[in-house]
Coordinates of C-alpha atoms in Angstrom, one line a residue:
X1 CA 0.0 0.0 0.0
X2 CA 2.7 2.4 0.8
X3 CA 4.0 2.4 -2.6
X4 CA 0.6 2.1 -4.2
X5 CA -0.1 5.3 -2.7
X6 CA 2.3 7.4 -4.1
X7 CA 2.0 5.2 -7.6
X8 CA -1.4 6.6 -8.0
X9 CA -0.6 10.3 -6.1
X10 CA 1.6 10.9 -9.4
X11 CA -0.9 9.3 -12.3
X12 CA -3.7 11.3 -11.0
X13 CA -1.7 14.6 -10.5
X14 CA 1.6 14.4 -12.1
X15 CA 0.3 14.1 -15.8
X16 CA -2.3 17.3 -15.3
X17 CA -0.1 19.2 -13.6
X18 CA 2.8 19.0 -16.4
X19 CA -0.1 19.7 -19.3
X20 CA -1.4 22.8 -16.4
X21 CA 2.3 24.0 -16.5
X22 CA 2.3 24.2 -20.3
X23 CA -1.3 25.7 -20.9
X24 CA -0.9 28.5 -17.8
X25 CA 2.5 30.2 -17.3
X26 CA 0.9 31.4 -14.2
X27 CA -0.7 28.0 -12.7
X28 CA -1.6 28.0 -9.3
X29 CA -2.4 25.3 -6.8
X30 CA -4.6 24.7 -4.1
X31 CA -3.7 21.6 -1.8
X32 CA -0.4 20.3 -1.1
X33 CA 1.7 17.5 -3.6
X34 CA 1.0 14.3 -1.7
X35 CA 4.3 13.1 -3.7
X36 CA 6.6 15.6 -1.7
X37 CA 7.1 16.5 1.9
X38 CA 7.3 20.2 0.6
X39 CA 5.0 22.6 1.1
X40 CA 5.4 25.3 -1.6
X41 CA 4.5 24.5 -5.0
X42 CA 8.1 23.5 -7.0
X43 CA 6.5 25.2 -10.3
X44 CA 3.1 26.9 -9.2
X45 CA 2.1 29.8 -7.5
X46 CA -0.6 28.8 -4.7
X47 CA -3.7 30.5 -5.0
X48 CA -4.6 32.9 -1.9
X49 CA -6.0 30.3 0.6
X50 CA -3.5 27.6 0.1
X51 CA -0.7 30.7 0.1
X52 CA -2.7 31.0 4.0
X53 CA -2.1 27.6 4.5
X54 CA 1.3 27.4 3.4
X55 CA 2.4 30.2 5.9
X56 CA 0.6 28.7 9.3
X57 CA 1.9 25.0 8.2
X58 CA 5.4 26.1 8.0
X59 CA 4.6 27.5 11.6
X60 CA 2.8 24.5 12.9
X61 CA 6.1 22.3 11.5
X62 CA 8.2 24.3 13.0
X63 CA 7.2 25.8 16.1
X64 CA 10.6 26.8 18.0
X65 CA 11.5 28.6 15.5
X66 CA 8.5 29.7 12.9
X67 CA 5.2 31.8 13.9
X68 CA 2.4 33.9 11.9
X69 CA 2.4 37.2 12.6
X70 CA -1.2 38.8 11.3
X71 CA 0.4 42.5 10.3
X72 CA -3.2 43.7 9.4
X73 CA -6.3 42.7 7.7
X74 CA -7.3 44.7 4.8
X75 CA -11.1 45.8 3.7
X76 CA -11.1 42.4 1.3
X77 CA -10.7 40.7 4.5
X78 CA -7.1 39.4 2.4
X79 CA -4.3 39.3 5.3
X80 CA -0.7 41.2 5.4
X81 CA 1.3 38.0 7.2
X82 CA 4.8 37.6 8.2
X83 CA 6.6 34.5 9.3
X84 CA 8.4 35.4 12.4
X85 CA 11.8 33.1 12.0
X86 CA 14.3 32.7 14.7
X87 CA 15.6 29.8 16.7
X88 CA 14.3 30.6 20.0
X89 CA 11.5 32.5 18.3
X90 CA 9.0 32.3 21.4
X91 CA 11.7 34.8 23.4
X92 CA 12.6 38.2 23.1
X93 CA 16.3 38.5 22.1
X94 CA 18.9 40.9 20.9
X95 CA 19.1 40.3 17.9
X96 CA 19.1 41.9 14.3
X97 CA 15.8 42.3 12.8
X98 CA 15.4 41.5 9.2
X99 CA 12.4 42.5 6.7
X100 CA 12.1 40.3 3.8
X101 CA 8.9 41.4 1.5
X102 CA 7.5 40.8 -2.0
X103 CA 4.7 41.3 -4.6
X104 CA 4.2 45.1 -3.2
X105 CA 3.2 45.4 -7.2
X106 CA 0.6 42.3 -7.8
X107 CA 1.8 41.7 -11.0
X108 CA 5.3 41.3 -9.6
X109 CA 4.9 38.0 -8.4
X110 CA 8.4 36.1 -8.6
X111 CA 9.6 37.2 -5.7
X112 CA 6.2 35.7 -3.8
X113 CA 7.6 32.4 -4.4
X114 CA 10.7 33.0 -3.7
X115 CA 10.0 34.1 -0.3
X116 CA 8.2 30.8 0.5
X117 CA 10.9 28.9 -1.0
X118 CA 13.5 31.0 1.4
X119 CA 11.8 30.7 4.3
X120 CA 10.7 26.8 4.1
X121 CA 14.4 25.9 3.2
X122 CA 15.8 28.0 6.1
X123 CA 13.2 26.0 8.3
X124 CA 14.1 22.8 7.3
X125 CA 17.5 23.5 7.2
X126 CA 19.7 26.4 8.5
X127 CA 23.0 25.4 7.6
X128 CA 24.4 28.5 8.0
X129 CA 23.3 29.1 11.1
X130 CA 21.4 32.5 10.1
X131 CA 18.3 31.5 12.7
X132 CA 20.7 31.7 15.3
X133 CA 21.9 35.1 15.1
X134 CA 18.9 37.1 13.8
X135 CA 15.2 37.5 13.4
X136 CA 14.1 37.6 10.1
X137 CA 10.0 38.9 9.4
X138 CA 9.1 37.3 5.9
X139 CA 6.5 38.7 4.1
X140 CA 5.9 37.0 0.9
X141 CA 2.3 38.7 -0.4
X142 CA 3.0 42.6 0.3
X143 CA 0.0 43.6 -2.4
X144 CA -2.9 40.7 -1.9
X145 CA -5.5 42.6 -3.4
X146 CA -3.2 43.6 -6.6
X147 CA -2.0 39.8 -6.7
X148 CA -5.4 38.1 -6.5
X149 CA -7.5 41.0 -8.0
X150 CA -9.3 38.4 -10.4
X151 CA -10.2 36.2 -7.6
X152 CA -8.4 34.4 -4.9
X153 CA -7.4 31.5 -7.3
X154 CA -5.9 33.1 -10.0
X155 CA -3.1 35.3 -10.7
X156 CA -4.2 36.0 -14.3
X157 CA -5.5 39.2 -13.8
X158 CA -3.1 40.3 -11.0
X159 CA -2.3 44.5 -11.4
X160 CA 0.0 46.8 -10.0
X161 CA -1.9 48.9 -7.4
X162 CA -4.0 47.8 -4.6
X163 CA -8.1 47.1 -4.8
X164 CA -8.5 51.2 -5.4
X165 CA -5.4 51.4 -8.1
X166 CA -3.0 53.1 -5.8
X167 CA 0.6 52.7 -6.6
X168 CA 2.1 51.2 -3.2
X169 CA 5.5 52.4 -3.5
X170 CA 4.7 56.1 -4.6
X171 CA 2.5 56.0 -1.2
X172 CA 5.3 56.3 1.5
X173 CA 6.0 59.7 3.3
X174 CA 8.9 60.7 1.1
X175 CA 11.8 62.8 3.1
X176 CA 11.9 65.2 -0.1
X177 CA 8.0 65.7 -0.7
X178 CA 6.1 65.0 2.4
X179 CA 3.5 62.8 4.1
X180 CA 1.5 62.2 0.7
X181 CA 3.8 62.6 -2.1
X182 CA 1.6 60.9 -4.3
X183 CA -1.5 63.3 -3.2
X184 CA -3.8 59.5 -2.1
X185 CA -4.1 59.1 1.8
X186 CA -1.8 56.0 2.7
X187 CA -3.5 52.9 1.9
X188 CA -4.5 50.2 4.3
X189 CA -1.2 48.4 3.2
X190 CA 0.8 51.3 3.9
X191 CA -0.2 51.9 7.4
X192 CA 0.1 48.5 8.2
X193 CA 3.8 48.4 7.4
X194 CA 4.3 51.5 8.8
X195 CA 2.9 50.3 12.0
X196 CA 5.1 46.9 11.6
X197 CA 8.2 48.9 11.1
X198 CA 7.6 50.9 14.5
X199 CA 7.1 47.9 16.6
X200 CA 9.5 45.9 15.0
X201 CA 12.2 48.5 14.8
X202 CA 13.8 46.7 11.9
X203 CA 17.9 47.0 11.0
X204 CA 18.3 45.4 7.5
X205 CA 15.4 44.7 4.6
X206 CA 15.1 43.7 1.3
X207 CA 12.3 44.4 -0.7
X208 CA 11.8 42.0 -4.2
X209 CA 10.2 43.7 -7.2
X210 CA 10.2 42.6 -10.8
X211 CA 10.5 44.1 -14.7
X212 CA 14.5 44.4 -14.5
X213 CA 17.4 42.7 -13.2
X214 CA 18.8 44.9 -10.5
X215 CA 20.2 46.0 -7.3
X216 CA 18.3 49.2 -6.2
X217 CA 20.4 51.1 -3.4
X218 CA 19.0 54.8 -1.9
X219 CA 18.0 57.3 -2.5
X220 CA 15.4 57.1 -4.8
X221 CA 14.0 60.6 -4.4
X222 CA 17.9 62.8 -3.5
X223 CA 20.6 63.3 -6.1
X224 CA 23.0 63.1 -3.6
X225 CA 24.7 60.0 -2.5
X226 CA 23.7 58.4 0.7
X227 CA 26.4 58.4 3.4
X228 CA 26.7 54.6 3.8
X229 CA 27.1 54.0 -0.4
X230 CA 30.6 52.7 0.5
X231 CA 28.4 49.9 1.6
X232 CA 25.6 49.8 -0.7
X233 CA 27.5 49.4 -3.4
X234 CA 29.9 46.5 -1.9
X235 CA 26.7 44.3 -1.0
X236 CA 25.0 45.4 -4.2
X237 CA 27.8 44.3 -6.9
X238 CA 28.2 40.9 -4.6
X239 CA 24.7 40.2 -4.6
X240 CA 24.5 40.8 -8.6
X241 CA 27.8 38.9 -9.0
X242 CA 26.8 36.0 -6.9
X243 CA 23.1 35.9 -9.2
X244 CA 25.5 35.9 -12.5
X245 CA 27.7 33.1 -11.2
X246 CA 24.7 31.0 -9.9
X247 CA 22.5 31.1 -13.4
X248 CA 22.4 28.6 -15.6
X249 CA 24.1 30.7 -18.5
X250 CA 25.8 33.5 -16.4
X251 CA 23.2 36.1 -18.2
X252 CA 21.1 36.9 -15.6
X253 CA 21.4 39.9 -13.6
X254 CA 22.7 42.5 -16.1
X255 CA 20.7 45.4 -16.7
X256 CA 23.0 48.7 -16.3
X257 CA 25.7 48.9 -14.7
X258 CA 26.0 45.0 -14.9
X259 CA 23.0 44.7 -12.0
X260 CA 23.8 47.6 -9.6
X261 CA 22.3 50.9 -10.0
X262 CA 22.1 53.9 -7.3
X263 CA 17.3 54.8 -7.3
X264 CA 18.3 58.0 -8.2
X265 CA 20.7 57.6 -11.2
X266 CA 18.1 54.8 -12.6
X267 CA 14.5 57.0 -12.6
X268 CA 13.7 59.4 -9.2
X269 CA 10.2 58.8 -7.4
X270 CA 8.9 59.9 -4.8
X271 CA 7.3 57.9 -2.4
X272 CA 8.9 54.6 -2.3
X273 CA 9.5 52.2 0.8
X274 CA 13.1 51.8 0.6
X275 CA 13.5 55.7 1.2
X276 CA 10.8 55.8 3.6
X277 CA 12.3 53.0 5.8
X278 CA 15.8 54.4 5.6
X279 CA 15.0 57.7 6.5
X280 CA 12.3 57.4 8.8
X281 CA 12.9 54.2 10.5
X282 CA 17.1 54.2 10.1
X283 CA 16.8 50.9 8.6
X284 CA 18.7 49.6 6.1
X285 CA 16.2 48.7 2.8
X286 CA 17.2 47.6 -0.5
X287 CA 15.1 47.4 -3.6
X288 CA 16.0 44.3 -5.9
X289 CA 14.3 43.8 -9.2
X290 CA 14.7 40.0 -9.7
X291 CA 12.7 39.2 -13.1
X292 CA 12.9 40.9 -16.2
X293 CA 9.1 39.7 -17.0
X294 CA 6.7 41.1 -14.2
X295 CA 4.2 38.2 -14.3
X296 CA 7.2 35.5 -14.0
X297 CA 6.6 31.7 -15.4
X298 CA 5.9 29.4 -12.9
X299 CA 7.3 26.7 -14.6
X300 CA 11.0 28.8 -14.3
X301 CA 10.7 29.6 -11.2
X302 CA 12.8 26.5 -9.4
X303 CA 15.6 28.0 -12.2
X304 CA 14.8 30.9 -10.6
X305 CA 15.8 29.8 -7.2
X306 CA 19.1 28.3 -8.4
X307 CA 19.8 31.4 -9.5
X308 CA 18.8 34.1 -6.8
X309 CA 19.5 31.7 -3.5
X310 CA 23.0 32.3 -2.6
X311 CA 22.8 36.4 -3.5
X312 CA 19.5 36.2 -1.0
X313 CA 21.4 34.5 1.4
X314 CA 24.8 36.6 1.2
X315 CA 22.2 39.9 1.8
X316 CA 20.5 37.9 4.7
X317 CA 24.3 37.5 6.0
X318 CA 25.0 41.3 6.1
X319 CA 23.0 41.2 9.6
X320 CA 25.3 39.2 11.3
X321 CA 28.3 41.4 10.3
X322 CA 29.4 44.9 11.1
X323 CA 28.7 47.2 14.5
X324 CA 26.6 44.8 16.9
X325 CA 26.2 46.5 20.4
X326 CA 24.6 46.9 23.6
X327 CA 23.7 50.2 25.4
X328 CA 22.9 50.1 29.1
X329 CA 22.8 51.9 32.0
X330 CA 26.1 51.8 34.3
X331 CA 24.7 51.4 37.7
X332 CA 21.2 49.1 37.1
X333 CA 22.1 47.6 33.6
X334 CA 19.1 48.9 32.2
X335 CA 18.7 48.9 28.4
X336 CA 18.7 52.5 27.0
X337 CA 17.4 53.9 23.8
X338 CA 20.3 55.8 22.9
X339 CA 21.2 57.2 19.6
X340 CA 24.7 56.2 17.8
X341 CA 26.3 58.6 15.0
X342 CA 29.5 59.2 13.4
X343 CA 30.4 62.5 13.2
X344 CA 31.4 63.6 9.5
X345 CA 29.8 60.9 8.0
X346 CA 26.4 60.6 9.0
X347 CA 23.4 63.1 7.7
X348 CA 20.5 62.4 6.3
X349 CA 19.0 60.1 9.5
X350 CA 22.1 57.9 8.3
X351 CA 22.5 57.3 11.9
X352 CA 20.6 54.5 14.2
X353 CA 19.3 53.8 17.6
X354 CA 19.4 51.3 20.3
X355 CA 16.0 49.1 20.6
X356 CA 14.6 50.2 24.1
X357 CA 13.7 47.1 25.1
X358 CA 16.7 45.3 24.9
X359 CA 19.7 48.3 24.3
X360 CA 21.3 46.6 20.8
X361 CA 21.9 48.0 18.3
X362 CA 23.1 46.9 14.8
X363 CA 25.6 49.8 12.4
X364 CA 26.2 48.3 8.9
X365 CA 29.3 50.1 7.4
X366 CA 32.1 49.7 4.6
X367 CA 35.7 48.5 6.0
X368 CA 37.4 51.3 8.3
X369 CA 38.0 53.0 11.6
X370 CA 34.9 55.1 13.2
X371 CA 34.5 57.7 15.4
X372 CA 31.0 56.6 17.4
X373 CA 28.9 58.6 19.8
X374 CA 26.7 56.9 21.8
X375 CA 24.4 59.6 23.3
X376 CA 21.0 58.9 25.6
X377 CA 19.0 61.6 27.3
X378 CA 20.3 62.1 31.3
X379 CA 23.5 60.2 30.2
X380 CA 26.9 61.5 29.9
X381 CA 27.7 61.0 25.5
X382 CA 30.5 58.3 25.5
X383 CA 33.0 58.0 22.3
X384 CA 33.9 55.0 20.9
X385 CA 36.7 54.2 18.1
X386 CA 35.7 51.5 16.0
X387 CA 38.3 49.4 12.9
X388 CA 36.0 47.5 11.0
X389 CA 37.1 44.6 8.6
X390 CA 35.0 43.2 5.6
X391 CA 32.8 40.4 6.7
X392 CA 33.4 40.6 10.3
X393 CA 32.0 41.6 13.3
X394 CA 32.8 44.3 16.0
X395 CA 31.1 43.6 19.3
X396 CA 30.2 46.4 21.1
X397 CA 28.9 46.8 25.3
X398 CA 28.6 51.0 25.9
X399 CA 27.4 51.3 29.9
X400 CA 26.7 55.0 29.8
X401 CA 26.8 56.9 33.1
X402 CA 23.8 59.1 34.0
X403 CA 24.5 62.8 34.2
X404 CA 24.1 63.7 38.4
X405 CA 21.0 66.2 39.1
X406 CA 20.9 68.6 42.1
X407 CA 18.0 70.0 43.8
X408 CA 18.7 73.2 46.1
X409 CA 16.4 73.9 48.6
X410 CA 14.6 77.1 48.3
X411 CA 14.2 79.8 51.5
X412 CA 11.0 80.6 52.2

């Protein structure tokens, strides 16, 4: 029986779903492949409800490190989800936070599967140990609405903008033309991941588009060079490099300046979510164009993966290296909030902060020696020189002393 089983599994579905693969570039899937312990689709999308499914069964499977997190529910009643991933994840822990988000344009929808494919092989197995040294948020369906907007079981009439047409990522409060650049209120989609990037306080993020082959760095919206483009452009050209050495024919990954272009230099916008969580939020966002074709075939997509993996995973990496510290308080040990700049270098909100809750901190920054100050309010600013080498990290513990107050008695 136990081989009859899987006999007929593959005569019932193997045949249609090869002949499905051929007749729709974009077939989806609603149940699971009885042949395969997998749970994303090898070549199919999975249509809105399985895509559900998918997310709360990788949780279920792996409960020590994997839960949902419901972001927001949008007027469809469609879901913003993330997959909190960390070992440990049940804990609050100093460690680097990591956005990973697709398909904010529904009819950019490579990057959707991708995401489920990263986060179900990091589950199953970390190798490199990235689960153990940071929390990564994966978000995998940014734009539900756009996606599904023929239906949740088809991606055949997915679209750009959200359920009222809004262009997402023109939506952001843009640090060169305001709250509402794009003169729209911010969409429910918007607000929701403005509100997840408060609470979450994120450090590093990568955000997957399609329609080019490219490695987006800021700004998008200022001429001028951001102050950390040292290390944009170091993790930029390796993540393009390490896409053109993975494909199949070493021609993927090209477009411009051989796959690395500066927002600016490429078109300006205003609006987008790389500038808005760099500026506003001090995290470190990327935009990556993966696909030249927007509505990606889902029969390429495990070529795809083979190509796009081990760039993902060397961005992913970029967490675990550069400035990791800890701010406290000398005498109780208290975490503090407490901002750390580099004078002459930063502007532009370049600089970061400690998370309140647990004083870390995480600066991402080209090889060199730093001048750091670590400054909290009531605390005396401390100065720090840090030598940073490529790939490494420099461990950091600041205990800042409070500054003393004196109250004088007044004569009546």
């Amino acid at each position: 029986m136990k081989l009859i089983l899987p006999i007929l599994c593959f005569l019932l579905t193997g045949s249609s779903a090869w002949l499905a693969a051929q007749s729709d570039p974009l077939r989806t899937v609603n149940e699971f492949d009885c042949r395969s312990d997998r749970l994303v689709p090898e070549d199919a999308y999975p249509t809105y409800d399985h895509y559900e499914r998918i997310m709360y069964e990788l949780a279920r499977r792996h409960p020590d490190r994997c839960r949902v997190e419901v972001w927001g529910t949008l007027p469809s009643g469609r879901k913003i989800l993330a997959l909190k991933m960390t070992q440990g994840v049940q804990y609050e822990r100093a460690r680097p936070q990591v956005l990973c988000t697709a398909a904010m344009h529904g009819d950019e929808l490579a990057g959707y599967w991708v995401l489920l494919r990263l986060a179900e092989d990091l589950l199953t197995n970390d190798r490199g140990g990235l689960l153990r040294e940071a929390v990564l948020y994966i978000n995998p369906l940014a734009n539900p609405d756009g996606a599904y907007a023929g239906g949740d079981h088809s991606l055949a009439n997915s679209r750009r903008g959200n359920a009222l047409g809004v262009d997402l990522n023109r939506n952001y409060p843009d640090p060169d033309d305001g709250q509402f650049p794009d003169g729209n209120d911010h969409q429910p989609e918007t607000r929701i991941f403005m509100r997840a990037a408060a609470h979450h306080g994120f450090d590093l993020a990568i955000n997957f588009h399609g329609g080019a082959e490219l490695f987006n760095y800021p700004w998008d919206t200022y001429r001028s060079r951001h102050p950390d483009t040292d290390w944009w452009r170091s993790v930029s050209r390796e993540f393009a490099l390490t896409a053109q050495r993975d494909s199949q024919n070493g021609n993927y990954f090209k477009d411009r300046a051989n796959g690395v272009t500066n927002g600016h230099d490429w078109y300006p916008i205003a609006g987008s979510r790389q500038d808005y969580m760099n500026y506003y939020h001090h995290t470190r966002e990327a935009t990556v164009e993966i696909t030249n074709v927007k509505r990606f075939p889902a029969r390429e997509l495990p070529e795809l993966w083979t190509s796009i993996r081990g760039a993902l995973l060397n961005y992913l990496n970029e967490a675990r290296y550069g400035v990791h510290g800890i701010v406290t308080d000398r005498i109780t040990g208290k975490p503090l909030r407490a901002h750390i700049t580099i004078p002459g270098h930063d502007e532009m909100r370049s600089s970061v902060y400690s998370e309140w809750r647990t004083g870390d901190f995480y600066r991402y920054l080209a090889p060199g020696t730093y001048r750091m100050l670590i400054s909290a309010s009531g605390y005396r600013t401390r100065q720090v020189i840090v030598t940073l080498r490529d790939k490494e990290r420099y461990s950091l513990e600041v205990a800042l002393e409070r500054i003393p107050t004196f109250n004088s008695a007044r004569k009546k």
